[in-house]
Amino acid sequence: MLSNRQVSQIIETELKKAIGSDENGEIKVDREEALNYFHGRAVGELAPPAIPNRSKVVSTDVEEVIEWILPVLLKTFTQTDEAVRFDPINAEDEPLAAQETDTCNYVFYKDNPGFLILYTWFKDALLLKNGYVKPYFDDDEKVTHEEYSNLNDAELQVLVSNPEVEVLEHTAVSGELEITHDLRLRRKESKGKVVVENCPPENVLVNADHKSVVLHNARFVAHEEILTASELREMGIPQKTIDKLPKHDQDWDDIDRNTTYEEDEEDYSADKSQRQYKVYDCYILMDYDEDGIAERRKILYVKGNHILENEEFDNVPFPSLTPIINPHRHVGRSIYDRIKEIAKQKTFVWRSLMDNLYFQTNARVGVNENKVNVSDMLMNQPGGVVRVNGVPAENIFPIVTPQASSSAYQMIEFLDDLRNGRTGIGPEAMGQNINISNDTAHGIERLMSAKEELVGLIARIFAETGVKDLFLQMHALLIKHQDKERTIELRGNYVPINPSEWRERTSMTVKVGLGTGDQLKKQGSMEQVTQDQMSIMQSGGMSVNEQNLYKAQIDKYKLAGIDARPYFTDPLSILPKPPQPDPQQQMLQLQAQIERDKTMVKMEELKLEQAKLLMAARNDQTKAMTTEQKNANDARLKEIQMLFNMDIEREKLEQEEERIAIDAYEAGMSNVRN
């Protein structure tokens, strides 16, 4: 087993060599420049010449292009309710896979601010080469304080019997009719859930020799966080350990994202709970147990050989994406990388034009200092007086500044076209020179398709790397930690969900939404499909049924962003009507019933005759009985005779009703045949 000192040495070595570390800081400098370009700061490469009163304008092409691309990207992932779908293993698995799909989408968009997470994640990648998020299961207790007054005994008992409630203060108040209670309590609720957080790219460190955008098998990944002493205590770190940690000093990245360069001047040194510490959440492959095989471990580390946590872990919880992949490299290329030089050149041209305009408006002049008051000349104000000893035209002469030619404006247009070509998007449709002619619909489709090619590729890369990885990790977290049944609203119904019953998934399809051009094309195609289906059904064709038509209608409206399931009924959900009986069969059944009834009547008559014979025999045996006994037997015989007669009459009546029904049915059938 490795000692803490050995583990610390390994962590320190990995931190120094990792991409984004202070020692390997090239990417940090590049990201700092990207932020300067994005915010239009006249610093670094964009700093103006050290000459007073020169233009400091900066081209903001980096910001504009990223802000143009973001709406298209976000729409592709958020315009449907199934941006991500888990693939079923077989037909029986399809309902469970659909439930898992709906649940993971619900957790991302309802339990978490899914749209804002995607916005920040994508923006980080477009500007700073890579974007990262961190999914984890939060099982921390939520503590709330509540106060109650005028409670009766029953209400008090209900509250204090809850195991999640701790009574802080209790006061019994004697009233005229009963004793009431005032109560102050603390409630602890344990409602674990999957949480997804954005990680600033400059705070994620990856081993330099990692060769993939995704981080599944990365040897070392660390997330640099600034945590307060209070947050460390909430994580279970002892106060004695926290007191030994070195405090954090603010770095460049804390300031550089602030567009106004304002630093927090408040001093929390007096409040120990608000002291800040730089903590590295590390995920590293190491042979900790020294058996010759490296295992993944999660280590919470503070520089200076301070290990706060060290436990075995099963994955790297940092889904990563990049807009332009560098093969066999983790760090990709950003939109900033694509148009950095264009923005720099455009800034130079703009400054030249602005300086020229300034010089045209406030032209330089030459003066005879012996004849002209130089102080008056240096005060450039409208209507100002310049004192001249002699003829002004002979002692003051303008220094002519050539007017900027139209080639400068043509250069700006050229740079804009070049920018649109490299990014696939612009303020209007990229291909302004495309000849649409009279075919407006076809022209717009071609124009939109050309505009969306590169953006569509970026969307597909995002889908197949970071987004897929994120939802697979969310799915695994729910299976591992969500051990309680939970009721959530899925597709308009409240459904009990128990992720512990799910199966592990490795196959997933990320459905990237369509661009406008392809969207319209698919909507038109689905409209044609439904028309063809109706034609086939009306002509009696067998290749289309009601289920086919229902699915086509649902898919057609889904392309328009509408869930049409509440407006159409799935034919499979309708119970089939029982089959109508055959009329001929019904008549045969009635006739058979009549014959059975006749047989029953004959049997009853036979039973009656047997009873009479039995009674006659008994009468012969009882001739010697007393008169009172004879009367009793006679009364019993009459009672039996009456019951038999009633049964016979009832059977005859039912038989007559059946005969009437058969006659009516035969009469009806005769009318139908005629």
XYZ file of C-alpha atoms in Angstrom:
674
model
C 0.000 0.000 0.000
C 1.403 3.385 -1.005
C 1.969 5.901 1.768
C 0.353 9.356 1.768
C 3.732 10.907 0.938
C 4.145 8.633 -2.099
C 0.622 9.403 -3.277
C 1.270 13.139 -2.832
C 4.447 12.929 -4.899
C 2.567 11.201 -7.738
C -0.204 13.811 -7.634
C 2.290 16.716 -7.581
C 4.122 15.281 -10.612
C 0.878 14.857 -12.578
C -0.283 18.387 -11.695
C 2.974 19.911 -12.962
C 2.887 18.072 -16.304
C -0.866 18.292 -16.964
C -2.408 20.362 -19.748
C -3.410 23.714 -18.260
C -1.044 23.662 -15.293
C 1.089 26.641 -14.307
C 4.252 24.852 -15.464
C 2.606 23.821 -18.756
C 0.863 27.144 -19.202
C 0.769 27.632 -22.982
C -2.915 26.814 -23.183
C -3.617 29.173 -20.274
C -2.033 32.057 -22.185
C -4.007 31.105 -25.297
C -7.277 31.056 -23.381
C -6.459 34.417 -21.823
C -5.996 35.882 -25.315
C -9.263 34.271 -26.447
C -11.117 36.024 -23.635
C -9.492 39.324 -24.625
C -10.628 38.869 -28.239
C -14.121 37.872 -27.122
C -14.560 40.929 -24.873
C -12.872 43.302 -27.356
C -10.087 44.356 -25.009
C -7.296 46.472 -26.511
C -4.551 44.534 -24.736
C -1.878 42.046 -25.686
C -1.891 41.392 -29.427
C -4.737 43.883 -29.826
C -3.002 46.731 -27.981
C -2.785 49.961 -30.082
C 0.568 51.627 -30.856
C 2.080 53.569 -27.973
C 1.169 56.867 -29.655
C -1.238 59.298 -27.987
C -4.682 59.860 -29.485
C -4.612 56.846 -31.807
C -7.674 54.650 -32.348
C -8.186 51.785 -29.879
C -11.113 50.130 -31.660
C -11.116 46.296 -31.573
C -13.004 43.999 -33.937
C -15.435 41.773 -32.003
C -15.765 39.085 -34.667
C -14.970 36.332 -32.149
C -17.886 37.296 -29.928
C -20.270 37.854 -32.841
C -19.603 34.514 -34.529
C -19.904 32.536 -31.289
C -23.147 34.305 -30.419
C -24.461 33.532 -33.925
C -23.560 29.845 -33.676
C -24.940 29.249 -30.171
C -28.673 29.645 -31.012
C -28.346 27.158 -33.870
C -26.505 24.625 -31.710
C -28.877 24.948 -28.770
C -31.902 24.555 -31.009
C -30.551 21.290 -32.383
C -30.414 19.772 -28.898
C -33.479 21.317 -27.269
C -36.162 21.457 -29.963
C -37.331 17.863 -29.294
C -38.233 16.068 -26.075
C -35.904 13.174 -26.930
C -32.568 14.720 -27.798
C -30.982 11.598 -26.301
C -32.495 8.117 -26.575
C -31.359 4.822 -25.061
C -31.542 1.959 -27.548
C -33.535 -1.148 -26.478
C -31.829 -4.542 -26.565
C -34.905 -6.326 -27.906
C -38.637 -5.753 -28.430
C -39.477 -6.605 -24.801
C -36.915 -4.065 -23.602
C -38.399 -1.179 -25.592
C -40.817 0.158 -22.883
C -38.067 0.147 -20.233
C -35.584 1.855 -22.567
C -38.206 4.524 -23.327
C -38.771 5.055 -19.591
C -35.034 5.426 -18.972
C -34.804 7.907 -21.854
C -37.649 10.026 -20.501
C -36.300 9.907 -16.944
C -32.753 11.000 -17.871
C -34.115 13.869 -19.970
C -36.386 14.834 -17.051
C -33.463 14.803 -14.588
C -31.357 16.959 -16.914
C -34.002 19.561 -17.793
C -36.159 19.549 -14.617
C -33.860 18.643 -11.726
C -31.060 20.664 -13.347
C -31.067 23.857 -15.460
C -30.396 21.842 -18.602
C -30.627 24.714 -21.083
C -28.187 26.903 -19.156
C -25.796 23.978 -18.707
C -25.732 23.380 -22.463
C -25.348 27.112 -23.147
C -22.302 27.468 -20.867
C -20.816 24.122 -21.933
C -21.036 24.886 -25.644
C -19.825 28.457 -25.222
C -16.743 27.308 -23.297
C -15.872 24.891 -26.087
C -16.462 27.369 -28.915
C -14.216 29.969 -27.271
C -11.704 28.029 -25.142
C -11.155 24.839 -27.199
C -12.762 22.381 -24.751
C -15.839 22.418 -22.525
C -16.392 20.313 -19.403
C -19.262 19.396 -17.091
C -19.245 17.342 -13.909
C -22.188 15.033 -13.081
C -22.432 13.610 -9.568
C -25.032 12.340 -7.123
C -25.824 14.815 -4.359
C -27.132 13.050 -1.259
C -26.532 15.898 1.175
C -29.252 16.623 3.695
C -31.319 19.762 3.252
C -31.834 21.536 6.589
C -34.729 23.976 7.145
C -36.009 25.729 10.269
C -39.759 26.013 10.921
C -41.935 27.643 13.564
C -45.499 26.695 14.586
C -47.938 28.166 17.101
C -51.307 27.212 18.674
C -50.923 23.500 17.892
C -53.213 21.007 19.630
C -51.939 17.717 21.030
C -52.728 15.742 17.860
C -50.949 18.232 15.565
C -47.938 18.289 17.872
C -47.730 14.507 17.848
C -47.812 14.386 14.029
C -44.881 16.794 13.767
C -42.606 15.347 16.444
C -43.195 11.756 15.330
C -41.402 12.478 12.034
C -37.850 11.058 12.317
C -36.542 13.890 10.108
C -37.674 16.533 12.635
C -35.655 17.772 15.614
C -37.439 19.927 18.216
C -35.406 23.012 19.171
C -37.920 24.829 21.380
C -41.281 23.784 22.790
C -43.655 25.928 24.855
C -46.974 24.686 26.239
C -49.644 27.409 26.589
C -52.659 26.840 28.880
C -55.881 28.067 27.314
C -59.483 28.215 28.467
C -60.463 25.001 26.727
C -57.204 23.136 26.059
C -53.447 23.330 26.144
C -51.796 24.576 22.905
C -48.187 24.341 21.838
C -45.670 26.692 20.243
C -42.875 24.925 18.454
C -39.595 25.700 16.723
C -37.931 22.787 14.930
C -35.233 21.762 12.498
C -36.171 19.524 9.570
C -33.568 17.417 7.734
C -34.600 16.082 4.348
C -32.557 13.544 2.412
C -33.582 13.860 -1.226
C -30.633 12.705 -3.289
C -30.506 13.680 -6.945
C -28.146 13.774 -9.899
C -26.482 17.182 -10.237
C -24.692 18.487 -13.339
C -22.311 21.443 -12.981
C -20.263 23.381 -15.514
C -16.489 23.420 -15.002
C -14.421 26.353 -16.322
C -11.945 24.848 -18.841
C -8.999 26.593 -17.171
C -9.805 24.652 -13.984
C -9.639 21.185 -15.577
C -6.214 19.544 -15.867
C -5.578 16.487 -18.074
C -2.431 14.438 -18.508
C -0.548 15.880 -21.484
C -0.252 12.617 -23.418
C -3.987 11.853 -23.461
C -5.082 11.275 -27.065
C -8.878 11.586 -27.076
C -11.518 14.238 -26.569
C -13.401 11.981 -24.139
C -11.753 11.181 -20.821
C -12.933 7.623 -20.126
C -9.433 6.149 -20.014
C -7.409 9.247 -19.121
C -4.570 8.497 -16.732
C -5.034 11.708 -14.769
C -7.786 14.327 -14.619
C -8.118 16.984 -11.931
C -10.701 19.654 -11.241
C -9.332 22.737 -9.523
C -11.851 24.278 -7.130
C -11.774 27.178 -4.674
C -13.650 26.018 -1.569
C -14.301 27.801 1.717
C -13.612 26.297 5.104
C -17.379 26.039 5.597
C -17.780 23.978 2.409
C -14.946 21.674 3.458
C -16.603 21.145 6.838
C -19.869 20.258 5.106
C -17.922 17.638 3.137
C -16.844 16.061 6.417
C -13.261 17.370 6.580
C -12.169 17.834 10.245
C -11.501 21.406 11.364
C -8.011 20.446 12.580
C -7.130 19.327 9.054
C -8.560 22.513 7.505
C -6.516 24.722 9.835
C -3.302 23.177 8.464
C -4.132 23.918 4.803
C -2.460 26.803 2.913
C -4.884 29.611 2.042
C -5.609 30.482 -1.579
C -4.345 33.600 -3.402
C -6.270 34.870 -6.403
C -5.022 33.755 -9.859
C -5.253 35.317 -13.324
C -8.268 33.222 -14.292
C -10.277 34.546 -11.339
C -9.810 38.071 -12.677
C -9.699 37.567 -16.414
C -13.340 36.477 -16.766
C -14.355 39.743 -15.061
C -14.992 42.222 -17.872
C -14.346 45.233 -15.625
C -11.230 43.909 -13.853
C -12.869 44.548 -10.507
C -11.439 42.526 -7.665
C -13.289 41.664 -4.483
C -11.770 43.910 -1.837
C -13.730 42.458 1.085
C -11.591 40.797 3.741
C -13.029 37.631 5.223
C -9.912 36.820 7.224
C -11.749 37.455 10.482
C -14.368 34.839 9.565
C -12.552 31.530 9.457
C -15.502 29.803 7.811
C -15.015 31.972 4.684
C -11.304 31.388 4.242
C -10.621 29.982 0.781
C -8.497 27.007 -0.222
C -7.461 25.681 -3.634
C -8.520 22.022 -3.736
C -7.821 19.524 -6.542
C -10.463 16.852 -7.131
C -8.201 14.242 -8.784
C -9.098 11.051 -10.672
C -5.951 9.034 -11.277
C -4.878 5.575 -12.332
C -2.308 4.320 -9.834
C -1.131 1.046 -8.312
C -2.236 2.047 -4.840
C -2.287 -1.483 -3.417
C 1.014 -2.357 -5.168
C -0.303 -5.483 -6.890
C 1.109 -4.469 -10.269
C -2.275 -3.340 -11.694
C -3.351 0.307 -11.720
C -6.786 1.156 -10.317
C -8.832 4.344 -10.634
C -8.847 6.408 -7.434
C -10.531 9.646 -6.410
C -8.227 11.840 -4.320
C -9.115 15.217 -2.835
C -5.792 17.035 -2.634
C -4.337 20.380 -1.533
C -0.808 21.261 -2.590
C 1.745 20.729 0.134
C 1.105 16.997 0.678
C -2.421 17.396 2.083
C -4.664 14.446 1.171
C -8.244 15.102 2.332
C -9.879 12.029 0.759
C -8.618 8.900 -0.986
C -11.071 6.292 -2.250
C -11.540 3.860 -5.110
C -13.632 5.177 -7.988
C -14.994 3.659 -11.194
C -14.920 6.433 -13.807
C -13.805 9.939 -14.786
C -16.853 12.204 -14.214
C -15.941 14.921 -16.716
C -17.794 14.677 -20.057
C -15.784 16.773 -22.504
C -16.411 18.220 -25.953
C -14.629 20.370 -28.522
C -15.957 21.957 -31.737
C -13.027 20.941 -33.982
C -11.215 17.711 -33.121
C -7.435 17.487 -33.344
C -6.861 13.783 -34.122
C -4.934 11.975 -31.373
C -5.064 15.027 -29.096
C -7.344 15.935 -26.226
C -7.295 19.696 -26.789
C -9.229 20.673 -29.898
C -9.517 23.886 -31.861
C -12.019 26.630 -31.148
C -13.900 29.143 -33.254
C -11.459 31.695 -31.840
C -8.606 29.707 -33.406
C -10.393 29.807 -36.777
C -10.929 33.563 -36.924
C -8.241 34.986 -34.637
C -6.101 36.280 -37.504
C -9.160 37.659 -39.296
C -10.166 39.596 -36.191
C -6.618 40.913 -35.797
C -6.405 42.052 -39.437
C -9.859 43.583 -39.304
C -8.876 45.476 -36.141
C -5.833 46.937 -37.971
C -7.938 48.013 -40.981
C -10.605 49.550 -38.754
C -8.023 51.490 -36.765
C -6.437 52.784 -39.947
C -9.813 53.961 -41.204
C -10.672 55.562 -37.886
C -7.286 57.322 -37.635
C -7.720 58.570 -41.195
C -11.157 59.902 -40.336
C -9.757 61.621 -37.244
C -7.003 63.241 -39.324
C -9.515 64.318 -41.970
C -11.670 65.954 -39.307
C -8.780 67.427 -37.338
C -6.075 67.922 -39.957
C -2.504 68.643 -38.931
C -1.172 72.090 -39.875
C 2.193 73.753 -40.200
C 2.748 77.258 -38.722
C 5.368 79.974 -38.705
C 6.101 80.110 -35.022
C 7.480 83.648 -35.367
C 4.203 84.929 -36.839
C 1.567 82.686 -35.177
C 0.590 82.329 -31.528
C 1.374 78.620 -30.981
C -0.744 78.451 -27.806
C -3.816 79.440 -29.811
C -3.061 76.740 -32.390
C -2.763 74.044 -29.743
C -6.264 74.868 -28.451
C -8.409 73.089 -31.046
C -11.916 74.304 -30.338
C -14.843 75.350 -32.550
C -14.855 79.115 -33.140
C -11.493 79.552 -31.463
C -9.290 82.564 -32.353
C -5.739 82.153 -33.598
C -3.597 85.291 -33.415
C -1.406 85.795 -36.510
C 1.119 88.539 -37.247
C 0.587 88.897 -40.945
C -1.445 87.114 -43.592
C -2.837 83.829 -42.126
C -2.593 81.971 -45.416
C 1.124 82.750 -45.613
C 1.886 81.669 -42.042
C -0.550 78.715 -41.553
C -0.750 75.891 -44.067
C -2.491 72.463 -43.771
C -0.597 69.177 -43.936
C -2.706 67.135 -46.360
C -3.738 63.607 -45.205
C -4.687 61.366 -48.114
C -8.238 60.093 -47.838
C -8.592 56.345 -47.250
C -9.335 54.624 -50.513
C -12.266 52.307 -51.158
C -9.836 49.386 -51.048
C -9.907 49.569 -47.246
C -13.661 49.028 -47.223
C -13.291 46.245 -49.759
C -10.741 44.641 -47.454
C -13.270 44.666 -44.601
C -15.846 43.003 -46.846
C -13.258 40.440 -47.911
C -12.408 39.664 -44.305
C -16.120 39.286 -43.475
C -16.574 36.819 -46.330
C -13.491 34.939 -45.207
C -14.860 34.798 -41.667
C -18.207 33.454 -42.880
C -16.454 30.825 -44.956
C -14.408 29.612 -42.000
C -17.284 29.515 -39.523
C -20.254 28.639 -41.739
C -22.386 31.435 -40.350
C -22.821 35.207 -40.454
C -25.262 37.996 -39.644
C -27.313 37.035 -42.676
C -27.197 33.959 -44.843
C -23.602 33.199 -45.677
C -23.967 32.841 -49.414
C -25.193 36.311 -50.296
C -23.721 35.846 -53.758
C -25.730 32.662 -54.402
C -28.139 33.225 -57.268
C -31.562 32.309 -55.902
C -33.304 33.325 -59.147
C -37.035 32.694 -59.178
C -36.951 29.370 -57.307
C -37.369 30.984 -53.890
C -38.054 27.859 -51.836
C -35.255 25.865 -53.473
C -32.902 28.812 -53.241
C -33.531 29.339 -49.548
C -33.035 25.626 -48.961
C -29.668 25.663 -50.750
C -28.670 28.862 -49.002
C -29.558 27.536 -45.538
C -27.867 24.191 -46.193
C -24.621 25.872 -47.208
C -24.772 28.070 -44.136
C -25.339 25.175 -41.743
C -22.744 22.669 -42.968
C -20.003 23.479 -40.474
C -22.409 24.183 -37.621
C -24.075 20.823 -38.285
C -20.698 19.105 -38.065
C -19.990 20.807 -34.736
C -23.390 19.666 -33.439
C -22.659 16.071 -34.439
C -19.248 16.183 -32.719
C -20.834 17.567 -29.547
C -23.482 14.844 -29.664
C -21.107 11.918 -30.153
C -18.604 13.051 -27.514
C -19.708 15.100 -24.529
C -23.513 14.858 -24.684
C -23.569 11.074 -25.089
C -20.994 10.654 -22.330
C -22.968 12.918 -19.984
C -26.249 11.016 -20.331
C -24.555 7.629 -19.959
C -22.965 8.840 -16.725
C -26.279 10.265 -15.475
C -27.922 6.908 -16.232
C -25.213 5.042 -14.282
C -25.521 7.430 -11.323
C -29.290 6.871 -11.115
C -28.864 3.095 -11.122
C -26.147 3.206 -8.484
C -27.564 5.766 -6.058
C -31.319 6.307 -6.660
C -32.518 3.363 -4.545
C -35.906 4.890 -3.660
C -38.951 4.872 -5.900
C -39.802 8.313 -7.208
C -42.915 9.556 -8.995
C -42.305 11.977 -11.860
C -44.355 13.312 -14.763
C -43.511 11.606 -18.045
C -45.446 12.249 -21.263
C -48.334 13.817 -19.360
C -48.699 10.981 -16.807
C -47.287 10.557 -13.301
C -45.197 7.399 -13.350
C -43.375 5.647 -10.450
C -39.699 5.255 -11.346
C -37.210 2.933 -9.653
C -33.794 3.177 -11.403
C -32.432 0.243 -9.372
C -34.525 -1.996 -11.661
C -32.940 -0.616 -14.832
C -30.294 -2.446 -16.806
C -26.884 -1.028 -17.604
C -26.752 0.691 -20.993
C -23.833 1.090 -23.354
C -25.764 1.740 -26.560
C -27.313 5.150 -27.061
C -28.448 7.308 -29.956
C -28.122 11.081 -29.728
C -30.716 12.638 -31.999
C -29.240 15.907 -33.154
C -31.958 18.333 -34.247
C -32.083 19.519 -37.805
C -31.095 22.804 -39.332
C -33.780 24.990 -40.832
C -33.217 23.794 -44.384
C -33.280 20.093 -43.567
C -36.137 20.690 -41.151
C -38.388 22.132 -43.837
C -37.384 19.384 -46.235
C -38.282 16.645 -43.763
C -41.584 18.286 -42.871
C -42.495 18.386 -46.560
C -41.486 14.746 -46.986
C -43.607 13.636 -44.028
C -46.569 15.560 -45.418
C -46.187 13.628 -48.667
C -45.966 10.354 -46.723
C -49.287 10.984 -44.969
C -50.950 11.898 -48.270
C -49.708 8.684 -49.891
C -50.942 6.671 -46.917
C -54.437 8.114 -47.193
C -54.524 7.377 -50.924
C -53.503 3.758 -50.364
C -56.078 3.258 -47.592
C -58.875 4.799 -49.697
C -58.000 2.537 -52.628
C -58.192 -0.541 -50.396
C -54.448 -1.222 -50.355
C -53.065 -3.530 -47.670
C -49.633 -1.886 -47.155
C -50.952 0.797 -44.757
C -52.941 0.352 -41.554
C -54.200 2.722 -38.836
C -51.039 2.251 -36.766
C -48.849 3.352 -39.718
C -51.002 6.422 -40.232
C -50.921 7.317 -36.515
C -47.127 7.095 -36.327
C -46.685 9.210 -39.456
C -48.913 11.932 -38.017
C -46.977 11.980 -34.721
C -43.584 12.149 -36.491
C -44.787 14.889 -38.821
C -45.727 17.201 -35.951
C -42.619 16.253 -33.963
C -40.491 17.754 -36.755
C -42.329 21.030 -36.136
C -41.549 20.835 -32.406
C -45.103 19.817 -31.398
C -46.000 16.799 -29.281
C -49.184 15.666 -31.030
C -49.825 12.572 -28.893
C -52.535 14.299 -26.805
C -54.482 15.019 -30.027
C -54.405 11.523 -31.584
C -55.310 8.136 -30.096
C -52.908 5.268 -30.590
C -54.841 2.447 -32.309
C -52.967 -0.105 -30.191
C -54.458 1.411 -27.028
C -58.071 0.832 -28.224
C -59.574 -2.450 -27.000
C -61.056 -4.528 -29.884
C -64.852 -4.859 -30.045
C -66.221 -8.369 -29.361
C -67.181 -10.181 -32.620
C -70.878 -10.106 -33.615
C -72.547 -13.563 -33.411
C -73.704 -15.306 -36.578
C -77.553 -14.957 -36.951
C -77.910 -18.535 -38.258
C -75.906 -19.793 -35.311
C -78.106 -17.800 -32.937
C -81.268 -19.450 -34.346
C -79.766 -22.940 -34.010
C -78.810 -22.165 -30.409
C -82.398 -21.043 -29.650
C -83.845 -24.214 -31.185
C -81.456 -26.353 -29.186
C -82.452 -24.510 -26.035
C -86.139 -25.158 -26.769
C -85.495 -28.878 -27.195
C -83.582 -28.929 -23.926
C -86.478 -27.158 -22.210
C -88.990 -29.717 -23.603
C -86.872 -32.531 -22.258
C -86.724 -30.830 -18.871
C -90.536 -30.503 -18.794
C -90.985 -34.175 -19.585
C -88.539 -35.073 -16.853
C -90.429 -32.923 -14.372
C -93.749 -34.574 -15.397
C -92.168 -37.986 -14.894
C -90.938 -36.946 -11.474
C -94.471 -35.800 -10.618
C -95.968 -39.165 -11.622
C -93.358 -40.939 -9.566
C -94.206 -38.738 -6.645
C -97.923 -39.561 -7.039
C -97.177 -43.267 -7.075
C -95.004 -42.870 -4.028
C -97.730 -40.979 -2.235
C -100.319 -43.595 -3.174
C -98.122 -46.308 -1.753
C -97.692 -44.330 1.395
C -101.481 -43.812 1.606
C -101.962 -47.573 1.506
C -99.470 -47.949 4.323
C -101.133 -45.324 6.424
C -104.736 -46.474 6.192
C -104.423 -47.524 9.753
C -103.294 -44.016 10.810
C -105.451 -41.686 12.800
C -107.628 -39.062 11.168
C -105.317 -36.293 12.357
C -102.295 -37.933 10.744
C -104.197 -38.461 7.478
C -105.130 -34.803 7.331
C -101.513 -33.783 7.797
C -100.346 -36.106 5.045
C -103.064 -34.821 2.710
C -101.984 -31.236 3.330
C -98.347 -32.105 2.613
C -99.337 -33.890 -0.598
C -101.330 -30.873 -1.799
C -98.357 -28.614 -1.118
C -96.024 -30.819 -3.175
C -98.631 -31.053 -5.956
C -98.919 -27.230 -6.052
C -95.131 -26.772 -6.311
C -94.920 -29.259 -9.194
C -97.728 -27.490 -11.006
C -95.997 -24.112 -10.609
C -92.744 -25.509 -12.068
C -94.598 -26.933 -15.043
C -96.386 -23.650 -15.723
C -93.098 -21.707 -15.491
C -91.379 -24.029 -17.970
C -94.329 -23.739 -20.360
C -94.226 -19.921 -20.148
C -90.488 -19.767 -20.902
C -90.943 -22.169 -23.792
C -93.706 -19.961 -25.234
C -91.506 -16.821 -24.948
C -88.685 -18.536 -26.822
C -91.083 -19.682 -29.548
C -92.345 -16.101 -29.982
C -88.718 -14.828 -30.215
C -87.872 -17.393 -32.910
C -90.971 -16.498 -34.901
C -90.082 -12.783 -34.712
C -86.491 -13.462 -35.758
C -87.583 -15.619 -38.722
C -90.043 -12.929 -39.775
C -87.258 -10.324 -39.677
C -84.917 -12.511 -41.715
C -87.679 -13.083 -44.253
C -88.161 -9.318 -44.661
C -84.399 -8.864 -45.154
C -84.319 -11.566 -47.877
C -87.319 -10.021 -49.618
